[in-house]
Amino acid sequence: MQETPTSLPRRHLLVGSASALAGVGLATWTQGAVAQAATAKPLPAFVSWKDASALIVHSSSTLETKRSAFGTSVITPSEQLFIRNNLNAPDASILDNRDAWTVSIEGVKSPRELSVAELKTLGIETVAMVLQCSGNGRGFFPHKPSGTPWTVGAAGCVVWSGVPLKNVVQALGGLADGARYITGTGGEKIPDGVDPNSVKVERSVPIAALEDALLAWELNGSPISLAHGGPLRLIVPGYTGVNNIKYVKTVAFTPKETTAGIMANRYRVSPVGTKATSEHESVLGMNVKSWINGPLPEDGNVKAGRVQIHGVAFGGIEALRGVEVSLDGGKTWQAARLVGPDLGKYAWRQFVFSADLKPGTYTLASRATDAKGTVQPEQRVENQDGYNNNSWRDHAVQVTVA
Amino acid sequence: MQETPTSLPRRHLLVGSASALAGVGLATWTQGAVAQAATAKPLPAFVSWKDASALIVHSSSTLETKRSAFGTSVITPSEQLFIRNNLNAPDASILDNRDAWTVSIEGVKSPRELSVAELKTLGIETVAMVLQCSGNGRGFFPHKPSGTPWTVGAAGCVVWSGVPLKNVVQALGGLADGARYITGTGGEKIPDGVDPNSVKVERSVPIAALEDALLAWELNGSPISLAHGGPLRLIVPGYTGVNNIKYVKTVAFTPKETTAGIMANRYRVSPVGTKATSEHESVLGMNVKSWINGPLPEDGNVKAGRVQIHGVAFGGIEALRGVEVSLDGGKTWQAARLVGPDLGKYAWRQFVFSADLKPGTYTLASRATDAKGTVQPEQRVENQDGYNNNSWRDHAVQVTVA
């Protein structure tokens, strides 16, 4: 019966199923489950509420949003948002009393533990931002790095609400001397018999991130689900997913980066064939990036005539300046139009480029530029674990117009 | 079994259920369904995918978002969005092939029928806007108007994507002479044995609305569900819900308003005790409004000390200028801080006011001002059917601080 839930949150179909179902009941759900099981891996139980029709299930802890599912409405619904967990989520009972969850704040003048209830008295802020896995685009690396072969769907643009971390620091007397990093620790259970330091989710980001960081309890208008780090998640806008600590139990303002393996020798950019060490660059702030979400090859032939080419573009840790589109695989570029609401520096913008296309084959590409003038590069930076891929060529799509 | 789905999309609980469920299966779902049925009316089948924990089910066609469910993330998730249908939704089979749905465009130089597939070639735009039922706030009228007694939850801030209606007009040669209204007609089935004109959903809005109107196929990042008007809905930002025609089959640019009953003698502001006629003012553009979503009396006593008072504010058909909060039932007012992303003229803004509250009882109120300087009034305009209530006093909440 574990497949059953997978057929339920599929909104596009459910409206149909629901009507067809009236008074029919379980048998029909079961058929739906079987049909679903036949077409794709079932959703893991802890994300059984997600929209199976919008997701690629790589494993029980890695789910990717289909490129065709991003749509053109800026926000990625939680039901369609990717999943990547470094450790198994804690038991769902941690959500039984969300306000009672506590986080220990260290490296401040008056360090102490605060409950979510207390945090809620210290301020409310909301940020829209791109949440993107460090390995998004790994699937384009020719050397087949270990790890999930994400293409574009280990990313989404979501809205978080919580308390500004700087309000918390202020309430606890300010930063202790020598604080140079924000070091967050997750509340996942450490498997028995392993060195905690080798597996715990503990990451350090530069103290500059304090300006925009949140301790968040809400995602896209609902209390944060277990799958996405509820009841409390450290949000560091502009930084890759792993730096946004789920089930956050400790936030320490430290003079040095953590020595945890996930920081010391993982999530680093090492040459192909070389195991990462602390000598290699850490994966932290995101780089400028864009990709096209329509038309796509999987949609089949595109009808000749006026075509609306659309996608998403973001600056990463910088704001976005603009985005260009190429119809000829990057030989020539034209400015695309940014459409829809601007949700702020850390959100992506959707872009639309309207073209009159004659029959033929086209290689459609997009190329974003950030506020500092950095242009999305043609080539990826080759690296052992396949991080930070923002190559516009890797993200180009070939479509046939007939 | 119809209650079963109602327990499924309840994200906050589901993460718990899902784990508890692993390998247990149906029996547990059934228990969940029973528990749910005991606490509230079950969700109607056509909205069985909604978040039952966030909704008040008034009837099979009227569902209201709980005031406590709005959260602080600007966007209202589709799962939590209110439902108000004037007629039963068409059969869900209309979603089987969304691109094949057609809408007839009349009152242009070259009138014709267009499919959604054709519309998608004419442009893409996205708008965030407040979708609000004309009768939101009706529950505060002392004369108990007929109709659903909504308090604040027949409203939400959502994102629509589709083609600008003006692009469609341009593609069909421009407006015919004398076009003064946009008249949209819904695709609901007319019940047998009634005069179609008395029940059909057909509304006219001033031609000025053409500037921002969309023919939309996407809501909050997903294809529009049947419940919210999919596959195609006429979106008229700034106008009350009824003017945003679901399952739109015809858009006509007309010299006069439609004579359909829903326009001619319903959705009009008539004196209490007087049946509405075409002599009375139509409910069209929304007025300036705000309300507090936290703290709320139902949350119980508020802990003395620093309290974050938050809510939503919007200008309606005008942009929002600002919002004030009162801790003393309107005797004194202080400016509140607008937080989170600004999604544009037609969206609501969330506001936060931070106050140090000593033990006692407080009447918390909010008062918005639109870009033209119109201030949200203290008193509602009394009217027979309970429309357009933007009284700040009606929306005030009394909380006890201890």
CSV table of C-alpha atoms in Angstrom, one decimal, chain B residues 104-112 169 172 174-179 181 207 251-255:
chain,number,residue,atom,x,y,z
B,104,SER,CA,-14.3,32.1,-28.6
B,105,ILE,CA,-13.1,35.7,-29.0
B,106,GLU,CA,-15.8,38.1,-30.1
B,107,GLY,CA,-16.0,41.8,-30.6
B,108,VAL,CA,-12.6,42.0,-32.4
B,109,LYS,CA,-11.9,42.7,-36.0
B,110,SER,CA,-11.4,39.0,-36.8
B,111,PRO,CA,-13.4,37.1,-34.3
B,112,ARG,CA,-12.7,33.4,-34.0
B,169,VAL,CA,-6.9,41.1,-29.3
B,172,LEU,CA,-7.3,39.1,-34.1
B,174,GLY,CA,-7.8,44.8,-32.7
B,175,LEU,CA,-11.0,45.7,-31.0
B,176,ALA,CA,-14.2,46.1,-32.9
B,177,ASP,CA,-15.7,49.6,-32.8
B,178,GLY,CA,-17.7,50.5,-29.7
B,179,ALA,CA,-16.2,47.9,-27.4
B,181,TYR,CA,-16.7,46.0,-21.8
B,207,ILE,CA,-12.5,47.7,-21.1
B,251,VAL,CA,-14.6,36.5,-24.2
B,252,ALA,CA,-16.6,39.2,-26.0
B,253,PHE,CA,-15.7,42.9,-26.3
B,254,THR,CA,-19.1,44.4,-26.0
B,255,PRO,CA,-20.7,47.9,-26.2
